[in-house]
Amino acid sequence: MDKTDVRYIKGVGPGNALLLEKIGIRSVEDMFAYLPFRMEDRRNYISARELTAVLPSDESFFVAGTVKKITGGKSPRRRARIVEITLEDKAGTGNIRLLAFQNRVKYILAVIEIGQEIAVYGKVELLAEGLTMSNFDFEVLKAGEKSLSFFRRVPVYRLTKGISIKRFRRWMWNALEKYSQSVEEFIPADTRKRLTLPSRPSAFRNSHFPDTPRALSEAYRRIKFEEFFIFECAVAYNRAQIKKTRKDLTYKLKKNLLTPWKESLPFDFTSGQKTAINDIFRDMLSPFPMNRLIQGDVGSGKTVVAAASAVLAKENGYQTAILAPTLPLAEQHFKTLSSLFRAGVVKTLLLTGGMKKEDRRLALEEISSGKADVVIGTHALFQEHVKFKKLSLVIIDEQQRFGVHQKAALSAKGSSPDILVLTATPIPRALSLALFGDLDRSEIRVLPPGRKKVETIQGSSQEAYGLIRKQIDKGFQAFVVYPCIEENETQEDYSAKAAYKYLSDEVFPDYRVTLLHGRMMPAAKSAAMEKFAAGKADILVSTTVIEVGVDIPRATFMLIENAQMYGLSTLHQLRGRIGRGGEKSCCFVTVAGADSLALERISCFLKSSDGFELAEKDLELRGAGQYFGSAQHGMMDISFNYNKALEEKFPDLSDIAVLNAAREEAFPLLEKDPALRNNRALKTRLMARFSEGFNLAKVS
């Protein structure tokens, strides 16, 4: 790795280094990894005659020529400073008018002179005055000097104020010229040969200043593979560490609590639940810590499966901690589990940050004394003064919403506890294997009997309002979901706050409307949910904070406004909040300004209610990037620097194909060389990338 401070790149210096730090560039390697979001093809210039033939056009064009005339003055319409340059094209077929206004005028007059050869790039209009370019990039061409902005494919970067694109390109070129050959190669040579991957220095050079389109494509294939390979090596290492660890606590299947508890339930387990419970019990009875993922569709009964594992822990004298990402979900788990344990088999406790001081003190005493068998909470569970007497099982709901250090802090409260991860977001099979390779997996696909399919339809808001009135008049309740909280969060869409006022004042003045969103204080969130759950509100206006875990049996209608703004899995999760009481239910979506991809997504949502099927379709439509953009998994944040626009230029570089190739290389490598003694550079890279992550190997 080249950790040379970015200030030492020719032309940068201490002041510019501070500006670069604002966009995350601190070292030379950071510089190389800051990939362009777009490439502009400026290899060949076009003549005035050729331009006239292709206009009008939304494309930008490269024109080269000689400056014949420069005039300055003020624009009659804009009353602004203006400079007009007449440029004769290099082929001598005609002239181009270049117009610059206001702040650019002084700079252009100082740089451009009559008789100079210049290159310009921008959009061209055919006006009465002739071919005109009014917003353009330019460069004065000098003999013997290599241009980084013309006569090549030119990288375009997202930068911060104070850094011009031309200066940044020059810094990047200087960095590559001096430092690229010192970049450390850590992918094994046989892997590179087998997959015909370019070297790391070559990949960096061609990702910024490619020699050919193929060189650019290959550079991005290498960079993408590198990210996935590092990830898969970490997953493989993590799994190996877990399998080597022996847990301190042991279990026996006594059935003195399990059998009466099971018999007390008013329903039978589905086949999927039985299989998952058997998988979990087998793991818990083994001498090695469980590290299992339970994937289930919306309403498949994952909570009951988690409850069964908690009963086994209680039967052996141990405690269970259940970690939920949001307060509403923690409260929902507490309510559901309290109901499942109503026979008094297991004592359940809810620990939240907003508890009164005395209630909290008593709760902490029950946890430390072992009187509390199952402790449910959000981030409050991480706190140092929360001490368990005998924690043996940690259940993490929606693990991608927690960082590894948070999960580690909870796991450290026990001695090599079993880890059970629940997710209500079905993940495509190929991705599940690659993303969660350190976890054993169980799937629950069968829904409990009695759950009716939710009707899903598309229409206008006014149509939905009429249907909402009918449902409320029958004694039921409705959700109305908006994509944002504040009006200024998007330019065109209603916010939840604005909608709440509009709906309560104008549309439903005779009904009880309440509001819930993620920025409300915990007490206010709880009050809003309790009000709705108790039937004291008819309509809940919300953002996607209700996406997971909210269970309101009387809610039979959901209106999702601007559904084109959501992914398929989010839409499916939202739909899962209704129809939980056995009544016929309806999910109604409105769509505005959707592109073809969004329309196809909505079409799939209207046709299918199978979460696993929708997950596969979402992968097909949006690619694997949706699972990586900001998601956390295990020891790392996965966030790639490459841009989707570039990906679309190279559709052959499928995320899934590259991810699977990385997995197929990483796992055998770690099996042969588990300590990476023969792959020192890779080991150094892993340790540097994930810092103390490998000390947290038992936390998936």
XYZ file of C-alpha atoms in Angstrom:
700
model
C 0.000 0.000 0.000
C 1.195 3.510 -0.707
C 0.293 5.561 2.339
C 2.436 8.503 1.198
C 0.706 11.702 2.275
C -1.180 13.276 -0.602
C 0.591 16.602 0.002
C 3.747 15.157 -1.570
C 2.097 14.698 -4.955
C 3.574 17.276 -7.319
C 1.388 20.393 -7.331
C -0.676 19.535 -4.230
C 1.071 20.815 -1.093
C -0.352 21.286 2.441
C -3.169 23.700 1.542
C -4.626 21.598 -1.259
C -4.161 18.480 0.869
C -6.703 19.937 3.319
C -9.175 20.383 0.460
C -8.588 16.821 -0.735
C -9.218 15.540 2.775
C -12.787 16.857 2.472
C -13.442 14.232 -0.207
C -11.682 11.471 1.711
C -8.285 11.662 0.014
C -5.419 11.567 2.514
C -2.867 9.311 0.857
C -1.589 8.508 -2.606
C -3.570 5.282 -2.577
C -6.719 7.200 -1.630
C -6.024 9.348 -4.671
C -5.794 6.335 -6.960
C -9.003 4.901 -5.504
C -10.949 8.120 -6.156
C -12.398 7.001 -9.452
C -14.108 9.236 -12.006
C -17.879 9.134 -12.144
C -17.840 9.675 -15.912
C -15.524 9.409 -18.885
C -15.867 11.883 -21.761
C -14.664 10.849 -25.198
C -12.573 13.786 -26.391
C -10.274 11.850 -28.683
C -11.363 13.327 -32.018
C -12.390 16.889 -32.833
C -15.228 17.744 -35.162
C -15.328 20.414 -37.888
C -17.847 23.245 -38.198
C -19.268 21.632 -41.338
C -19.738 18.287 -39.567
C -21.347 20.047 -36.597
C -23.911 21.764 -38.803
C -24.934 18.377 -40.196
C -25.583 16.737 -36.793
C -27.313 19.604 -34.947
C -29.556 19.925 -33.018
C -28.070 17.546 -30.461
C -27.881 17.183 -26.673
C -24.346 15.806 -26.941
C -21.189 17.747 -26.172
C -18.567 18.147 -28.899
C -14.797 18.639 -29.101
C -13.711 21.412 -31.464
C -10.131 22.530 -32.103
C -9.064 25.629 -33.996
C -7.456 29.074 -34.105
C -8.694 32.174 -32.255
C -9.531 34.785 -34.918
C -11.315 37.477 -32.917
C -12.034 38.450 -29.282
C -14.645 41.066 -28.356
C -15.852 42.099 -24.903
C -18.811 44.078 -23.643
C -22.153 43.658 -21.924
C -25.045 41.415 -22.827
C -28.099 43.562 -23.741
C -30.494 41.095 -22.160
C -28.493 39.957 -19.152
C -26.764 43.321 -18.524
C -23.757 41.175 -17.691
C -20.136 41.164 -18.756
C -19.630 39.049 -21.823
C -16.778 37.990 -24.050
C -17.222 36.601 -27.562
C -14.483 34.590 -29.235
C -14.495 33.637 -32.888
C -12.806 30.272 -33.389
C -11.942 29.002 -36.878
C -12.018 25.208 -36.900
C -8.832 23.287 -37.591
C -10.141 21.992 -40.926
C -10.990 25.509 -42.111
C -14.646 24.653 -42.780
C -16.179 27.412 -40.642
C -16.286 29.379 -37.405
C -17.650 28.702 -33.902
C -18.808 31.500 -31.563
C -17.652 30.997 -27.973
C -19.560 33.018 -25.356
C -18.484 33.483 -21.745
C -20.204 35.526 -19.048
C -19.504 37.258 -15.743
C -16.778 35.627 -13.640
C -15.253 33.686 -16.543
C -14.689 36.821 -18.624
C -11.670 38.113 -16.703
C -10.000 34.703 -16.695
C -10.601 34.033 -20.393
C -9.330 37.474 -21.430
C -6.176 36.848 -19.401
C -5.520 33.429 -20.925
C -6.765 33.415 -24.534
C -5.140 35.530 -27.255
C -5.786 36.019 -30.954
C -3.821 33.541 -33.043
C -3.661 30.859 -30.382
C -4.592 27.242 -31.048
C -7.238 26.156 -28.517
C -9.440 23.135 -27.882
C -12.997 23.500 -26.558
C -15.622 21.025 -25.379
C -19.309 21.690 -24.770
C -22.811 21.704 -26.200
C -23.323 23.553 -29.479
C -26.392 25.450 -30.697
C -27.117 26.531 -34.258
C -28.378 30.115 -33.815
C -29.006 32.945 -36.266
C -25.495 34.199 -35.482
C -24.044 30.792 -36.333
C -22.645 27.835 -34.400
C -22.511 28.871 -30.732
C -20.975 27.304 -27.624
C -21.755 29.179 -24.382
C -20.749 26.768 -21.626
C -17.466 25.124 -22.461
C -14.251 23.647 -21.157
C -11.155 24.875 -22.964
C -7.396 24.571 -23.102
C -4.736 26.568 -24.901
C -2.739 24.050 -26.943
C 1.033 24.294 -26.624
C 3.528 22.454 -28.794
C 5.187 19.531 -27.058
C 2.903 19.644 -23.994
C 0.672 16.638 -23.279
C -2.977 17.590 -22.777
C -4.941 15.801 -20.044
C -8.276 17.334 -21.083
C -8.286 16.763 -24.855
C -7.255 14.216 -27.511
C -8.071 11.369 -25.087
C -10.797 9.850 -22.944
C -11.088 12.386 -20.157
C -11.992 11.517 -16.546
C -14.607 13.647 -14.770
C -14.637 13.687 -10.963
C -16.951 14.929 -8.228
C -14.901 17.508 -6.359
C -15.202 20.017 -3.551
C -15.130 23.805 -3.756
C -11.617 25.097 -4.287
C -10.408 22.255 -6.523
C -10.763 22.712 -10.264
C -11.240 19.663 -12.442
C -8.150 20.491 -14.509
C -5.905 20.802 -11.462
C -7.232 17.547 -10.067
C -6.556 15.750 -13.337
C -2.998 17.067 -13.306
C -2.496 15.929 -9.690
C -3.859 12.507 -10.578
C -1.526 12.249 -13.561
C 1.448 13.323 -11.456
C 0.566 10.794 -8.750
C 0.257 7.954 -11.253
C 3.510 8.911 -12.966
C 5.506 8.877 -9.744
C 3.791 6.382 -7.453
C 1.712 3.842 -9.412
C 4.540 1.322 -9.797
C 5.048 1.258 -6.024
C 1.441 0.186 -5.398
C 1.465 -3.150 -3.599
C 0.027 -6.181 -5.397
C -1.827 -8.496 -3.028
C -3.961 -10.714 -5.264
C -2.031 -13.990 -5.713
C -0.315 -14.375 -9.074
C -2.114 -17.630 -9.931
C -5.482 -15.935 -9.299
C -4.550 -13.027 -11.568
C -3.401 -15.439 -14.253
C -6.467 -17.657 -13.970
C -8.844 -14.695 -14.266
C -6.623 -12.673 -16.657
C -6.670 -9.686 -14.322
C -4.431 -6.697 -15.038
C -1.870 -5.702 -12.430
C -2.901 -3.226 -9.762
C -0.720 -0.387 -11.135
C -2.132 -0.957 -14.623
C -5.707 -1.016 -13.282
C -5.248 2.293 -11.503
C -3.662 3.981 -14.526
C -6.341 2.801 -16.932
C -9.225 3.591 -14.593
C -8.217 7.281 -14.805
C -6.434 7.641 -18.155
C -7.327 4.562 -20.238
C -5.411 3.723 -23.377
C -8.406 1.947 -24.951
C -12.054 1.172 -24.080
C -11.012 -2.411 -23.328
C -8.284 -1.185 -20.969
C -10.891 0.820 -19.055
C -13.236 -2.170 -18.905
C -10.459 -4.451 -17.655
C -9.352 -1.881 -15.073
C -12.828 -1.744 -13.582
C -13.120 -5.522 -13.634
C -9.910 -5.742 -11.642
C -10.948 -3.042 -9.137
C -14.355 -4.608 -8.620
C -12.857 -8.072 -8.203
C -10.316 -6.678 -5.732
C -13.044 -5.251 -3.490
C -15.049 -8.481 -3.561
C -11.945 -10.624 -3.097
C -10.871 -8.747 0.030
C -14.406 -9.072 1.367
C -14.628 -12.794 0.647
C -11.203 -13.431 2.184
C -12.418 -11.720 5.343
C -15.621 -13.780 5.330
C -13.641 -17.001 4.835
C -11.211 -16.059 7.603
C -14.096 -15.175 9.913
C -15.819 -18.502 9.295
C -12.611 -20.420 9.968
C -12.112 -18.581 13.262
C -15.672 -19.306 14.358
C -15.286 -23.000 13.602
C -12.091 -23.144 15.699
C -13.692 -21.564 18.791
C -15.258 -23.790 21.439
C -17.962 -22.292 23.621
C -17.824 -22.413 27.402
C -21.512 -23.139 28.011
C -23.202 -26.421 27.128
C -26.829 -27.308 26.460
C -29.003 -30.340 26.951
C -32.390 -30.914 25.365
C -34.321 -31.528 28.587
C -37.798 -30.644 27.252
C -39.075 -29.892 30.759
C -39.835 -26.339 29.559
C -39.865 -26.757 25.786
C -42.624 -29.362 25.659
C -45.155 -27.550 27.888
C -44.362 -24.259 26.154
C -44.933 -25.754 22.711
C -48.187 -27.355 23.875
C -49.375 -23.994 25.224
C -49.157 -22.342 21.795
C -52.499 -21.885 19.986
C -50.972 -23.007 16.678
C -48.659 -25.628 15.205
C -45.268 -24.827 13.736
C -45.083 -24.715 9.939
C -42.697 -27.068 8.166
C -40.279 -24.180 7.607
C -40.352 -23.218 11.280
C -39.722 -26.823 12.332
C -36.700 -27.089 10.047
C -35.269 -23.788 11.284
C -35.786 -24.748 14.951
C -34.084 -28.100 14.374
C -31.143 -26.309 12.723
C -30.849 -23.918 15.667
C -31.104 -26.618 18.336
C -28.450 -28.683 16.565
C -26.157 -25.640 16.586
C -26.853 -24.815 20.220
C -26.156 -28.388 21.316
C -22.835 -28.456 19.449
C -19.547 -27.494 21.183
C -18.972 -24.648 18.714
C -20.741 -21.252 18.805
C -23.783 -20.973 16.580
C -23.558 -18.346 13.858
C -26.804 -18.790 11.917
C -28.907 -16.598 9.661
C -32.676 -17.154 9.561
C -34.155 -15.790 6.355
C -37.897 -15.576 6.200
C -40.483 -13.808 4.135
C -42.735 -11.194 5.696
C -45.037 -12.878 8.212
C -43.303 -16.267 8.036
C -43.003 -16.552 11.817
C -39.331 -15.889 12.538
C -40.159 -14.507 15.995
C -41.622 -17.846 17.106
C -38.442 -19.574 15.958
C -36.386 -17.100 17.989
C -38.683 -17.722 20.964
C -38.051 -21.480 20.783
C -34.290 -20.897 20.943
C -34.770 -18.617 23.972
C -36.796 -21.342 25.725
C -33.954 -23.828 25.173
C -31.532 -21.298 26.685
C -33.843 -20.789 29.681
C -34.249 -24.548 30.074
C -30.484 -24.741 30.592
C -30.369 -21.795 32.997
C -29.079 -19.218 30.512
C -30.162 -15.765 29.315
C -30.990 -14.406 25.863
C -30.441 -10.882 24.500
C -32.505 -9.722 21.527
C -31.160 -6.706 19.663
C -33.620 -4.706 17.533
C -32.667 -1.783 15.245
C -35.563 0.504 16.205
C -37.639 1.206 19.272
C -40.952 0.283 17.563
C -39.477 -3.086 16.567
C -38.073 -3.684 20.072
C -41.475 -2.891 21.568
C -43.153 -5.155 19.022
C -40.812 -8.026 19.912
C -41.500 -7.471 23.604
C -45.245 -7.525 23.022
C -45.111 -10.631 20.802
C -42.739 -12.594 23.039
C -44.640 -11.659 26.192
C -47.695 -13.135 24.503
C -45.820 -16.270 23.398
C -44.458 -16.725 26.931
C -47.763 -15.945 28.628
C -47.702 -19.281 30.430
C -44.869 -17.835 32.539
C -42.227 -20.112 31.088
C -39.820 -17.262 30.369
C -39.536 -13.817 31.991
C -39.179 -11.126 29.333
C -37.823 -7.614 29.900
C -37.677 -4.535 27.651
C -34.673 -2.245 28.134
C -34.781 1.145 26.389
C -32.857 4.392 26.616
C -35.954 6.355 27.585
C -36.843 4.414 30.752
C -37.369 6.241 34.055
C -34.375 6.090 36.380
C -35.973 3.763 38.954
C -37.449 1.462 36.289
C -34.039 1.236 34.672
C -32.323 0.438 37.972
C -34.758 -2.396 38.652
C -34.369 -3.701 35.092
C -30.570 -3.759 35.382
C -30.841 -5.648 38.679
C -33.062 -8.288 37.078
C -30.591 -8.683 34.210
C -27.512 -8.967 36.432
C -29.230 -11.337 38.877
C -30.448 -13.615 36.086
C -34.141 -13.097 36.915
C -34.693 -11.704 33.409
C -34.480 -14.601 30.960
C -34.953 -12.652 27.728
C -33.817 -9.021 27.478
C -35.019 -7.058 24.452
C -33.652 -3.670 23.493
C -32.025 -1.380 20.981
C -28.675 0.350 21.448
C -29.323 0.492 25.205
C -28.138 -3.134 25.393
C -24.607 -2.100 24.376
C -24.013 0.070 27.414
C -21.249 -0.992 29.729
C -23.362 -1.088 32.893
C -25.756 -3.640 31.338
C -24.375 -6.869 32.829
C -25.822 -10.344 32.292
C -25.446 -13.186 34.768
C -25.273 -15.942 32.145
C -25.771 -14.721 28.586
C -25.614 -17.632 26.143
C -27.704 -16.515 23.174
C -27.648 -13.262 21.199
C -30.425 -12.741 18.649
C -29.831 -9.882 16.216
C -32.765 -8.667 14.151
C -31.946 -6.975 10.838
C -28.185 -7.193 11.467
C -27.248 -4.936 8.570
C -28.477 -2.001 10.630
C -25.794 -2.496 13.258
C -22.042 -2.004 13.128
C -19.701 -4.817 14.002
C -18.405 -3.074 17.109
C -21.937 -2.694 18.457
C -22.595 -6.392 17.909
C -19.255 -7.254 19.456
C -20.025 -5.157 22.536
C -23.203 -7.162 23.095
C -21.586 -10.544 22.405
C -18.796 -9.695 24.864
C -21.388 -9.688 27.654
C -21.438 -13.485 27.373
C -18.791 -16.167 26.972
C -18.674 -17.199 23.295
C -22.465 -16.888 23.020
C -24.483 -18.403 20.205
C -25.409 -15.846 17.543
C -28.745 -16.017 15.724
C -29.399 -13.427 13.023
C -32.917 -12.747 11.739
C -33.693 -10.933 8.525
C -37.087 -10.096 7.090
C -35.473 -9.079 3.814
C -35.093 -12.135 1.588
C -31.728 -12.085 -0.148
C -31.149 -13.772 -3.534
C -29.549 -17.176 -3.100
C -26.347 -16.360 -4.997
C -25.832 -13.211 -2.969
C -26.721 -14.865 0.316
C -23.954 -17.409 -0.183
C -21.392 -14.732 -0.986
C -22.492 -12.095 1.520
C -23.115 -14.372 4.459
C -20.549 -17.080 3.821
C -19.539 -16.958 7.481
C -23.101 -17.759 8.548
C -25.000 -21.022 8.332
C -28.394 -20.333 6.780
C -31.976 -21.474 7.248
C -34.950 -20.315 5.188
C -38.616 -20.125 6.174
C -40.681 -19.931 3.012
C -44.038 -21.301 4.210
C -46.440 -18.779 5.744
C -48.578 -19.721 8.764
C -52.127 -20.830 7.858
C -54.778 -18.130 7.909
C -52.731 -15.331 6.389
C -54.593 -13.999 3.366
C -52.857 -12.605 0.310
C -52.831 -8.806 0.320
C -54.438 -7.298 -2.782
C -52.032 -4.848 -4.439
C -53.320 -2.180 -6.827
C -52.172 1.063 -8.455
C -54.171 4.253 -8.829
C -54.531 7.873 -7.765
C -54.400 9.326 -4.266
C -58.050 10.364 -4.526
C -59.105 6.784 -5.307
C -57.134 5.587 -2.305
C -58.741 8.171 -0.007
C -62.178 6.800 -0.874
C -61.080 3.239 -0.081
C -59.517 4.384 3.201
C -62.835 5.919 4.280
C -64.631 2.640 3.569
C -62.129 0.645 5.645
C -62.276 3.022 8.597
C -66.078 3.046 8.511
C -65.917 -0.758 8.863
C -63.792 -0.361 12.000
C -60.376 -0.929 10.439
C -57.243 1.240 10.224
C -54.924 2.497 7.478
C -51.279 3.420 6.889
C -50.282 6.245 4.546
C -46.558 6.090 3.702
C -44.426 8.876 2.240
C -40.798 8.719 1.074
C -39.440 11.599 3.162
C -40.012 13.591 6.348
C -39.477 17.219 5.315
C -40.672 18.994 2.174
C -37.167 20.103 1.193
C -35.783 16.555 1.196
C -36.991 16.082 -2.357
C -38.099 18.661 -4.865
C -41.309 17.098 -6.080
C -42.711 14.756 -3.486
C -44.980 15.252 -0.547
C -43.287 14.903 2.803
C -44.839 12.962 5.667
C -45.139 16.157 7.748
C -46.855 18.147 4.999
C -49.102 15.198 4.156
C -50.097 14.760 7.800
C -51.336 18.354 7.949
C -53.101 18.093 4.588
C -54.757 14.757 5.352
C -55.862 15.643 8.878
C -57.113 19.150 7.996
C -58.581 18.703 4.521
C -59.029 15.067 3.460
C -59.928 13.264 6.701
C -61.095 15.974 9.138
C -63.636 13.559 10.644
C -61.090 10.812 11.327
C -58.234 10.517 13.804
C -54.882 10.951 12.038
C -51.470 10.604 13.700
C -47.858 10.974 12.514
C -44.751 8.796 12.872
C -41.274 9.365 11.443
C -37.672 8.521 12.251
C -36.643 11.905 13.658
C -39.225 11.955 16.412
C -38.017 11.518 19.978
C -38.296 7.908 21.227
C -41.126 8.764 23.616
C -43.066 10.491 20.821
C -42.553 7.505 18.494
C -43.784 5.106 21.155
C -46.784 7.308 21.910
C -47.744 7.467 18.217
C -47.444 3.694 17.780
C -49.284 2.942 21.030
C -52.065 5.294 19.996
C -52.437 3.550 16.643
C -52.067 0.047 18.104
C -54.728 0.802 20.725
C -57.171 1.882 18.020
C -57.129 5.515 19.174
C -56.061 6.658 15.700
C -57.623 5.643 12.393
C -54.789 6.648 10.059
C -51.038 6.563 10.633
C -49.055 8.850 8.325
C -45.492 7.586 8.279
C -42.170 7.209 6.516
C -40.542 3.789 6.107
C -39.858 3.651 9.853
C -42.739 1.139 9.844
C -40.971 -1.037 7.258
C -40.042 -3.745 9.762
C -41.734 -5.185 12.804
C -44.887 -3.119 13.222
C -47.838 -5.422 13.906
C -51.313 -3.844 13.885
C -53.953 -6.574 13.302
C -56.735 -4.028 12.591
C -54.716 -2.317 9.839
C -56.151 -3.505 6.524
C -55.158 -0.733 4.115
C -51.865 0.852 3.120
C -51.360 3.727 0.708
C -47.753 4.069 -0.506
C -47.272 7.430 -2.208
C -44.613 7.793 -4.923
C -43.898 4.072 -4.928
C -41.377 4.530 -7.750
C -38.927 5.851 -5.152
C -38.651 2.512 -3.335
C -36.878 -0.730 -4.084
C -38.888 -3.929 -4.404
C -37.791 -5.302 -1.050
C -38.817 -2.101 0.775
C -42.203 -2.123 -0.944
C -42.662 -5.761 0.036
C -41.679 -5.057 3.644
C -44.147 -2.180 3.831
C -46.931 -4.338 2.395
C -46.171 -6.902 5.087
C -47.403 -4.493 7.763
C -51.037 -5.133 6.798
C -53.140 -8.268 6.570
C -51.773 -9.585 9.858
C -55.172 -10.049 11.486
C -56.719 -12.431 8.971
C -58.905 -9.756 7.340
C -58.922 -9.000 3.618
C -56.380 -6.219 3.058
C -55.233 -3.894 0.291
C -51.919 -2.221 -0.542
C -52.477 0.771 -2.827
C -49.594 2.496 -4.641
C -49.370 5.790 -6.495
C -46.665 6.399 -9.098
C -45.388 9.711 -10.503
C -42.521 10.494 -12.851
C -41.225 6.929 -12.962
C -38.639 5.783 -15.474
C -38.949 2.454 -17.312
C -36.958 0.591 -14.650
C -39.168 1.902 -11.847
C -42.288 0.991 -13.816
C -41.032 -2.570 -14.274
C -40.321 -2.710 -10.535
C -43.861 -1.565 -9.743
C -45.275 -4.088 -12.220
C -43.427 -6.920 -10.447
C -44.685 -5.690 -7.074
C -48.293 -5.655 -8.296
C -48.017 -9.218 -9.634
C -46.106 -11.049 -6.887
C -46.353 -11.375 -3.106
C -43.419 -13.798 -2.777
C -40.516 -12.012 -1.079
C -37.895 -14.450 -2.357
C -39.152 -14.086 -5.932
C -39.151 -10.290 -5.605
C -35.612 -10.318 -4.198
C -34.390 -12.225 -7.254
C -36.215 -9.777 -9.527
C -34.782 -6.792 -7.659
C -31.310 -8.224 -8.180
C -32.029 -8.647 -11.887
C -33.362 -5.094 -12.240
C -31.008 -3.121 -10.025
C -27.901 -5.277 -9.759
C -26.036 -6.309 -6.658
C -24.878 -2.789 -5.890
C -28.039 -2.142 -3.857
C -26.810 -4.626 -1.278
C -23.434 -2.919 -0.941
C -23.904 0.815 -1.235
C -23.990 1.590 2.469
C -24.736 -1.768 4.028
C -22.602 -3.135 6.789
C -21.702 -6.751 6.976
C -19.495 -8.451 9.496
C -16.182 -6.707 9.840
C -16.539 -4.053 7.225
C -18.432 -1.322 5.499
C -18.670 -2.208 1.843
C -18.642 0.897 -0.299
C -17.187 0.902 -3.758
C -15.776 3.974 -5.418
C -16.747 2.930 -8.905
C -19.801 4.637 -10.309
C -22.942 3.016 -11.626
C -22.799 5.084 -14.800
C -19.515 3.415 -15.670
C -20.914 0.023 -14.771
C -23.729 0.534 -17.240
C -21.169 1.038 -20.010
C -19.783 -2.401 -19.248
C -22.800 -4.651 -18.618
C -20.573 -7.717 -18.965
C -19.024 -6.829 -15.605
C -21.915 -8.312 -13.660
C -21.598 -7.813 -9.913
C -22.826 -11.335 -9.245
C -20.360 -12.932 -11.644
C -17.430 -11.025 -10.158
C -18.626 -11.646 -6.603
C -18.908 -15.375 -7.183
C -15.498 -15.466 -8.868
C -14.036 -13.724 -5.818
C -15.652 -16.241 -3.495
C -14.409 -19.182 -5.561
C -10.864 -17.829 -5.260
C -10.965 -16.697 -1.621
C -12.370 -19.748 0.174
C -9.981 -22.358 -1.314
C -7.086 -19.973 -0.692
C -7.952 -19.672 3.019
C -8.443 -23.439 3.268
C -4.921 -24.046 1.930
C -3.310 -21.145 3.762
C -5.527 -20.279 6.780
C -2.889 -18.072 8.429
C -1.937 -16.509 5.045
C 1.737 -17.267 5.690
C 2.299 -17.668 1.959
C 0.287 -14.554 1.131
C 1.878 -11.901 3.310
C 0.784 -8.957 1.174
C -2.827 -10.131 1.301
C -2.655 -10.614 5.064
C -1.192 -7.142 5.527
C -3.975 -5.742 3.375
C -6.677 -7.542 5.333
C -5.309 -6.439 8.688
C -4.907 -2.850 7.574
C -8.309 -2.714 5.906
C -10.278 -4.200 8.762
C -8.146 -2.971 11.633
C -9.317 -4.761 14.762
C -12.036 -6.551 12.818
C -10.353 -9.924 13.048
C -10.458 -9.660 16.820
C -14.226 -9.703 16.391
C -14.367 -12.872 14.318
C -17.153 -14.418 16.376
C -19.457 -11.523 15.545
C -20.921 -11.902 12.103
